[in-house]
Amino acid sequence: MAKATFEVPVLSQYPDVPAVTPGTMAGSAPFLSKPDFQAPLGFPGELVENWQERAIEKMGELLTRYRSLRVYLDACVKCGACTDKCHYFLGTKDPKNMPVGRQDLMRKVYRRYFTPAGRLFPNLVGAQDLTREVLDEWYSYFHQCSQCRRCSVFCPYGIDTAEISMAAREIMDCIGVGQKYCNEIIGKVYKVGNNLGLPGPALIDTLEGLEEDVFDDTGVHVRYPIDQVGAEILMVTPSADFFAEPHVDGLIGYGKVFHEAGVSWTFSSYASEAANFGMFIGSYENMRRISQRIREEAIRLKVKRIVFGECGHAWRVGYSFLNTLAGPWDFLDPRYPVPQHICEFTHDLILQGRLTFDKGQNDDKVLTYHDSCNVARASRMGDTPGGQFEIPRAIIRATCNHFYDMDEETIRDRTFCCGGGGGLLTDDLIELRVKGAKPRMEALNNVMQEKGVTHMAAICAICKSQFTKVLPFYGMEMDQIVSLHQLVSNAIVLTPGADDGDEDEDDDDATDSAPTPGDEDEDAAD
Amino acid sequence: MPFLTGLYAFLFYFAALVLVFGLTYKVVQYSRTPAPLKIPTTPAPTTGTGVVLRMTREVVLFESLFRGNKWTWIFGWLFHFGLFLVTLRHLRYFFNPVPAVIEFIQPFGIYAGFAMVVGLVGLWARRFLVDRVRYISRPADHLMLALLLLIAASGLLMSFLLHTDIVSVKTFFLGLYHFDLRPLPADPVLLLHLAMVAVLMIIFPYSKLLHAPGLFFSPTRNQVDDPRERRLLAPWASRLERP
Ligand code: HEM
Ligand code: SF4
Ligand code: SF4
């Protein structure tokens, strides 16, 4: 069991709603950003002098930009339906982690400055000035929301606390109070091309190494191309896929699927990152700028299709926002949606009978599946609503003999966040991450006990990194979390190409030296 | 003209103006504020018809609340359905002749009044009994329930015990249409009932009662799930497209 300096929640068999315990997480806050990390994003380096005025002004601007924010700040009736839905409340007992408790941190300021009732009767309606204490509270609790949208499922008006967290983070960024983890990473994307700061040559080396490994393993030449002009498909994947376990096993799987499909495809070293942390910080401008890289590369590499790898929030940005942020995509092949998810791609091939699997290869595992929030509640796969639940499960069933779902209350659109989403996957928030994982760990533990489940598959780089880190806190093994396409990779029966079978003629040994990206791997994950 | 009649006439003119203009202002504000990104809570309908159905289920059945909390749903639905029938029933004071439908629902309207009270009491009890709901309740939340309960209770009191001269009440309200002030009966219960209704009308556009129009403008509920097929671009965002 991993050592903790805080109390790790005890898992119970039945989900229980804790008694409200104010202030348990009041001290939780991520590291502040530094001027160097703020500047590339267009934000002031440190708290500006007239911050209060600037913050209210920014809030006013966002109220005219986002209908969601305006309506949601007005509409809440305090019915309480959302109060027991947030994994952070369930794991920490802190009432400011109840979705409505979190919203109220902004609502009280909204009421004070933007509504007649709050100007005239602040105490009656719970309105409050934006003081330094309130700002600190914002920084703390708006960084205890993984923007998972579970609350929006149950709210009678669909109030989505994620919208409010995003707005709060943008307001804070605009007065110079940024979060280090997210903003530093966005800077790396601008400078190097991906969250991990992996430069092009390192990616090329890594991919060459993978080709060798796969060949040694299977005797088939599977290609992992990068920057190939004229390829049919541009593959955009979270950068964790390039090297970290279990992510890279999924990436190996993508290549094998493309190999079987017989299409040409390529990664891009410039757009070598599907993740888009611009969403986490609620900045439309940054989210757009990050998305534009994909457009530029699609044009430069003259591809006809775009496929996204396994990444939850990237898929939200890809599926729901990419057309808005970087479209229109009229120069791509109109027969395919833009972008496509790798699961949609693989699933189509399965339906067409073009993939052969030896399911026995996964017989050492009994699987369950974790629906990642952004895939489950903020996007779709396939043609029908809910395809995002059915397609990944269909792939697991096609590739594994043993699969059991977790409790219905904790999957599909009611899925619990892994605890590390929304820009919180950083060591300075480890207590929050461990506690926030409790509801998911509970459901997992129950299927482990009842069905003998050994592994949980996921299609999100954040989920995978988060589970790798927190499973040991709950007495489980870090490698119990696997990539979905790792299962595909294990079971797929490869067709030898024309150049396979004869002796391998290009005997290069460049691959031993694939660079290790050092200590980055923790906060790296997309 | 007795003082009371004048006062109440003024009150209702004022309340009606505040309600109509306040609500119009909010609705215009909501509809003019763009929703720049596709954010429906999925799985979401992929067609406009689907969205109309989803919204109808939310408005009529409180579908999401049903999934969220059964007790709140039962009490909330009883209260709102009761309120809906009671409001319809009250239309007889405002139309001459009374439309057949309104005539028809009169008997149900009475039971609806009790449903309202049961619902409100249940909702209020939750504000004391459930620690999470207690934590999020502000004085305004309690006062709102007290106000509605007072309206419902005074109404039922007049229906069953302290009958008032409803013919005069109707004459008073019909008279307001033509600025023709007719005497209002000076029963304390009636005066309380009417004053509270006027207060409700006045606070409607400035309080959480905005949930009623708000629901229709909620992007997580009213958007079609078709972002890959149709490009959404808000006016302010399209300005970023120009280099
Ligand atoms: C489109 C019409 C409406 C819809 C769909 C709607 C829906 C809801 C829902 C789902 C709730 C949460 C559950 C509950 O606490 O009851 C609620 C609460 C409430 N509604 Fe409505 N409502 C509508 C119109 C109205 C109107 C016209 C009024 C009052 C005059 C009203 C007064 C209230 C009050 C006071 C609450 C809070 C109850 C509490 O404190 O627990 N609603 N509404
Ligand atoms: S979006 Fe998720 S993390 Fe944020 S308040 Fe809602 S349930 Fe909690
Ligand atoms: S469910 Fe919605 S309306 Fe009810 S308290 Fe939560 S945010 Fe407010």
mmCIF file with all atom_site columns, C-alpha atoms in Angstrom, chain A residues 47-139:
data_model
loop_
_atom_site.group_PDB
_atom_site.id
_atom_site.type_symbol
_atom_site.label_atom_id
_atom_site.label_alt_id
_atom_site.label_comp_id
_atom_site.label_asym_id
_atom_site.label_entity_id
_atom_site.label_seq_id
_atom_site.pdbx_PDB_ins_code
_atom_site.Cartn_x
_atom_site.Cartn_y
_atom_site.Cartn_z
_atom_site.occupancy
_atom_site.B_iso_or_equiv
_atom_site.pdbx_formal_charge
_atom_site.auth_seq_id
_atom_site.auth_comp_id
_atom_site.auth_asym_id
_atom_site.auth_atom_id
_atom_site.pdbx_PDB_model_num
ATOM 1  C CA . LEU A 1 47  ? -1.937  39.229 -8.998  1.00 0.00 ? 47  LEU A CA 1
ATOM 2  C CA . VAL A 1 48  ? -2.685  42.554 -10.661 1.00 0.00 ? 48  VAL A CA 1
ATOM 3  C CA . GLU A 1 49  ? -3.131  45.652 -8.541  1.00 0.00 ? 49  GLU A CA 1
ATOM 4  C CA . ASN A 1 50  ? -6.791  46.361 -9.196  1.00 0.00 ? 50  ASN A CA 1
ATOM 5  C CA . TRP A 1 51  ? -7.590  42.659 -9.224  1.00 0.00 ? 51  TRP A CA 1
ATOM 6  C CA . GLN A 1 52  ? -11.015 42.984 -7.705  1.00 0.00 ? 52  GLN A CA 1
ATOM 7  C CA . GLU A 1 53  ? -12.195 45.429 -10.308 1.00 0.00 ? 53  GLU A CA 1
ATOM 8  C CA . ARG A 1 54  ? -10.611 43.392 -13.109 1.00 0.00 ? 54  ARG A CA 1
ATOM 9  C CA . ALA A 1 55  ? -12.192 40.187 -11.858 1.00 0.00 ? 55  ALA A CA 1
ATOM 10 C CA . ILE A 1 56  ? -15.679 41.658 -11.745 1.00 0.00 ? 56  ILE A CA 1
ATOM 11 C CA . GLU A 1 57  ? -15.166 43.162 -15.167 1.00 0.00 ? 57  GLU A CA 1
ATOM 12 C CA . LYS A 1 58  ? -14.063 39.783 -16.536 1.00 0.00 ? 58  LYS A CA 1
ATOM 13 C CA . MET A 1 59  ? -17.017 38.106 -14.901 1.00 0.00 ? 59  MET A CA 1
ATOM 14 C CA . GLY A 1 60  ? -19.316 40.602 -16.583 1.00 0.00 ? 60  GLY A CA 1
ATOM 15 C CA . GLU A 1 61  ? -17.686 39.836 -19.902 1.00 0.00 ? 61  GLU A CA 1
ATOM 16 C CA . LEU A 1 62  ? -18.052 36.078 -19.448 1.00 0.00 ? 62  LEU A CA 1
ATOM 17 C CA . LEU A 1 63  ? -21.713 36.565 -18.525 1.00 0.00 ? 63  LEU A CA 1
ATOM 18 C CA . THR A 1 64  ? -22.273 38.052 -21.966 1.00 0.00 ? 64  THR A CA 1
ATOM 19 C CA . ARG A 1 65  ? -20.161 35.379 -23.670 1.00 0.00 ? 65  ARG A CA 1
ATOM 20 C CA . TYR A 1 66  ? -21.610 32.225 -22.124 1.00 0.00 ? 66  TYR A CA 1
ATOM 21 C CA . ARG A 1 67  ? -25.314 31.647 -21.800 1.00 0.00 ? 67  ARG A CA 1
ATOM 22 C CA . SER A 1 68  ? -24.563 28.641 -19.635 1.00 0.00 ? 68  SER A CA 1
ATOM 23 C CA . LEU A 1 69  ? -22.898 30.805 -17.005 1.00 0.00 ? 69  LEU A CA 1
ATOM 24 C CA . ARG A 1 70  ? -25.674 33.383 -16.919 1.00 0.00 ? 70  ARG A CA 1
ATOM 25 C CA . VAL A 1 71  ? -28.522 30.878 -16.774 1.00 0.00 ? 71  VAL A CA 1
ATOM 26 C CA . TYR A 1 72  ? -26.817 28.584 -14.294 1.00 0.00 ? 72  TYR A CA 1
ATOM 27 C CA . LEU A 1 73  ? -25.992 31.337 -11.858 1.00 0.00 ? 73  LEU A CA 1
ATOM 28 C CA . ASP A 1 74  ? -29.635 32.444 -11.921 1.00 0.00 ? 74  ASP A CA 1
ATOM 29 C CA . ALA A 1 75  ? -31.512 29.180 -12.049 1.00 0.00 ? 75  ALA A CA 1
ATOM 30 C CA . CYS A 1 76  ? -30.413 27.076 -9.093  1.00 0.00 ? 76  CYS A CA 1
ATOM 31 C CA . VAL A 1 77  ? -33.295 26.525 -6.650  1.00 0.00 ? 77  VAL A CA 1
ATOM 32 C CA . LYS A 1 78  ? -31.159 24.809 -4.004  1.00 0.00 ? 78  LYS A CA 1
ATOM 33 C CA . CYS A 1 79  ? -33.136 21.613 -4.401  1.00 0.00 ? 79  CYS A CA 1
ATOM 34 C CA . GLY A 1 80  ? -30.147 19.566 -3.297  1.00 0.00 ? 80  GLY A CA 1
ATOM 35 C CA . ALA A 1 81  ? -30.375 16.877 -5.988  1.00 0.00 ? 81  ALA A CA 1
ATOM 36 C CA . CYS A 1 82  ? -26.725 17.396 -6.877  1.00 0.00 ? 82  CYS A CA 1
ATOM 37 C CA . THR A 1 83  ? -25.406 17.445 -3.322  1.00 0.00 ? 83  THR A CA 1
ATOM 38 C CA . ASP A 1 84  ? -24.475 13.773 -3.119  1.00 0.00 ? 84  ASP A CA 1
ATOM 39 C CA . LYS A 1 85  ? -23.330 13.350 -6.716  1.00 0.00 ? 85  LYS A CA 1
ATOM 40 C CA . CYS A 1 86  ? -19.788 14.702 -6.702  1.00 0.00 ? 86  CYS A CA 1
ATOM 41 C CA . HIS A 1 87  ? -16.994 12.211 -6.062  1.00 0.00 ? 87  HIS A CA 1
ATOM 42 C CA . TYR A 1 88  ? -15.022 14.939 -4.300  1.00 0.00 ? 88  TYR A CA 1
ATOM 43 C CA . PHE A 1 89  ? -17.789 15.510 -1.800  1.00 0.00 ? 89  PHE A CA 1
ATOM 44 C CA . LEU A 1 90  ? -18.272 11.774 -1.319  1.00 0.00 ? 90  LEU A CA 1
ATOM 45 C CA . GLY A 1 91  ? -14.561 11.351 -0.749  1.00 0.00 ? 91  GLY A CA 1
ATOM 46 C CA . THR A 1 92  ? -13.812 14.469 1.312   1.00 0.00 ? 92  THR A CA 1
ATOM 47 C CA . LYS A 1 93  ? -17.119 15.280 3.095   1.00 0.00 ? 93  LYS A CA 1
ATOM 48 C CA . ASP A 1 94  ? -16.435 18.959 2.502   1.00 0.00 ? 94  ASP A CA 1
ATOM 49 C CA . PRO A 1 95  ? -19.752 20.682 1.666   1.00 0.00 ? 95  PRO A CA 1
ATOM 50 C CA . LYS A 1 96  ? -18.002 23.167 -0.616  1.00 0.00 ? 96  LYS A CA 1
ATOM 51 C CA . ASN A 1 97  ? -17.327 20.132 -2.777  1.00 0.00 ? 97  ASN A CA 1
ATOM 52 C CA . MET A 1 98  ? -21.045 19.571 -3.218  1.00 0.00 ? 98  MET A CA 1
ATOM 53 C CA . PRO A 1 99  ? -21.710 20.896 -6.730  1.00 0.00 ? 99  PRO A CA 1
ATOM 54 C CA . VAL A 1 100 ? -24.146 23.531 -5.490  1.00 0.00 ? 100 VAL A CA 1
ATOM 55 C CA . GLY A 1 101 ? -21.736 24.447 -2.696  1.00 0.00 ? 101 GLY A CA 1
ATOM 56 C CA . ARG A 1 102 ? -19.039 24.984 -5.287  1.00 0.00 ? 102 ARG A CA 1
ATOM 57 C CA . GLN A 1 103 ? -21.340 27.010 -7.558  1.00 0.00 ? 103 GLN A CA 1
ATOM 58 C CA . ASP A 1 104 ? -22.404 29.163 -4.643  1.00 0.00 ? 104 ASP A CA 1
ATOM 59 C CA . LEU A 1 105 ? -18.831 30.373 -4.249  1.00 0.00 ? 105 LEU A CA 1
ATOM 60 C CA . MET A 1 106 ? -19.284 32.164 -7.537  1.00 0.00 ? 106 MET A CA 1
ATOM 61 C CA . ARG A 1 107 ? -23.011 32.725 -7.225  1.00 0.00 ? 107 ARG A CA 1
ATOM 62 C CA . LYS A 1 108 ? -22.605 34.800 -4.094  1.00 0.00 ? 108 LYS A CA 1
ATOM 63 C CA . VAL A 1 109 ? -20.287 37.172 -5.943  1.00 0.00 ? 109 VAL A CA 1
ATOM 64 C CA . TYR A 1 110 ? -22.552 37.192 -8.997  1.00 0.00 ? 110 TYR A CA 1
ATOM 65 C CA . ARG A 1 111 ? -25.506 38.101 -6.825  1.00 0.00 ? 111 ARG A CA 1
ATOM 66 C CA . ARG A 1 112 ? -23.604 40.894 -5.126  1.00 0.00 ? 112 ARG A CA 1
ATOM 67 C CA . TYR A 1 113 ? -22.421 42.639 -8.257  1.00 0.00 ? 113 TYR A CA 1
ATOM 68 C CA . PHE A 1 114 ? -24.904 41.634 -10.934 1.00 0.00 ? 114 PHE A CA 1
ATOM 69 C CA . THR A 1 115 ? -28.377 41.219 -9.394  1.00 0.00 ? 115 THR A CA 1
ATOM 70 C CA . PRO A 1 116 ? -30.715 43.718 -7.710  1.00 0.00 ? 116 PRO A CA 1
ATOM 71 C CA . ALA A 1 117 ? -31.533 41.259 -4.926  1.00 0.00 ? 117 ALA A CA 1
ATOM 72 C CA . GLY A 1 118 ? -27.872 40.810 -4.034  1.00 0.00 ? 118 GLY A CA 1
ATOM 73 C CA . ARG A 1 119 ? -27.152 44.536 -4.151  1.00 0.00 ? 119 ARG A CA 1
ATOM 74 C CA . LEU A 1 120 ? -30.095 45.352 -1.895  1.00 0.00 ? 120 LEU A CA 1
ATOM 75 C CA . PHE A 1 121 ? -30.361 42.349 0.424   1.00 0.00 ? 121 PHE A CA 1
ATOM 76 C CA . PRO A 1 122 ? -27.001 40.555 0.430   1.00 0.00 ? 122 PRO A CA 1
ATOM 77 C CA . ASN A 1 123 ? -27.649 38.571 3.595   1.00 0.00 ? 123 ASN A CA 1
ATOM 78 C CA . LEU A 1 124 ? -31.051 37.400 2.557   1.00 0.00 ? 124 LEU A CA 1
ATOM 79 C CA . VAL A 1 125 ? -29.865 35.798 -0.674  1.00 0.00 ? 125 VAL A CA 1
ATOM 80 C CA . GLY A 1 126 ? -26.332 34.959 0.429   1.00 0.00 ? 126 GLY A CA 1
ATOM 81 C CA . ALA A 1 127 ? -24.482 37.578 -1.612  1.00 0.00 ? 127 ALA A CA 1
ATOM 82 C CA . GLN A 1 128 ? -20.920 38.564 -0.782  1.00 0.00 ? 128 GLN A CA 1
ATOM 83 C CA . ASP A 1 129 ? -18.204 40.954 -1.914  1.00 0.00 ? 129 ASP A CA 1
ATOM 84 C CA . LEU A 1 130 ? -15.235 39.557 -3.766  1.00 0.00 ? 130 LEU A CA 1
ATOM 85 C CA . THR A 1 131 ? -12.677 39.749 -0.990  1.00 0.00 ? 131 THR A CA 1
ATOM 86 C CA . ARG A 1 132 ? -9.228  38.223 -0.732  1.00 0.00 ? 132 ARG A CA 1
ATOM 87 C CA . GLU A 1 133 ? -10.713 35.390 1.347   1.00 0.00 ? 133 GLU A CA 1
ATOM 88 C CA . VAL A 1 134 ? -13.296 34.686 -1.320  1.00 0.00 ? 134 VAL A CA 1
ATOM 89 C CA . LEU A 1 135 ? -10.581 34.669 -3.976  1.00 0.00 ? 135 LEU A CA 1
ATOM 90 C CA . ASP A 1 136 ? -8.535  32.165 -1.972  1.00 0.00 ? 136 ASP A CA 1
ATOM 91 C CA . GLU A 1 137 ? -11.599 30.029 -1.551  1.00 0.00 ? 137 GLU A CA 1
ATOM 92 C CA . TRP A 1 138 ? -12.160 30.159 -5.298  1.00 0.00 ? 138 TRP A CA 1
ATOM 93 C CA . TYR A 1 139 ? -8.613  29.077 -5.954  1.00 0.00 ? 139 TYR A CA 1
#
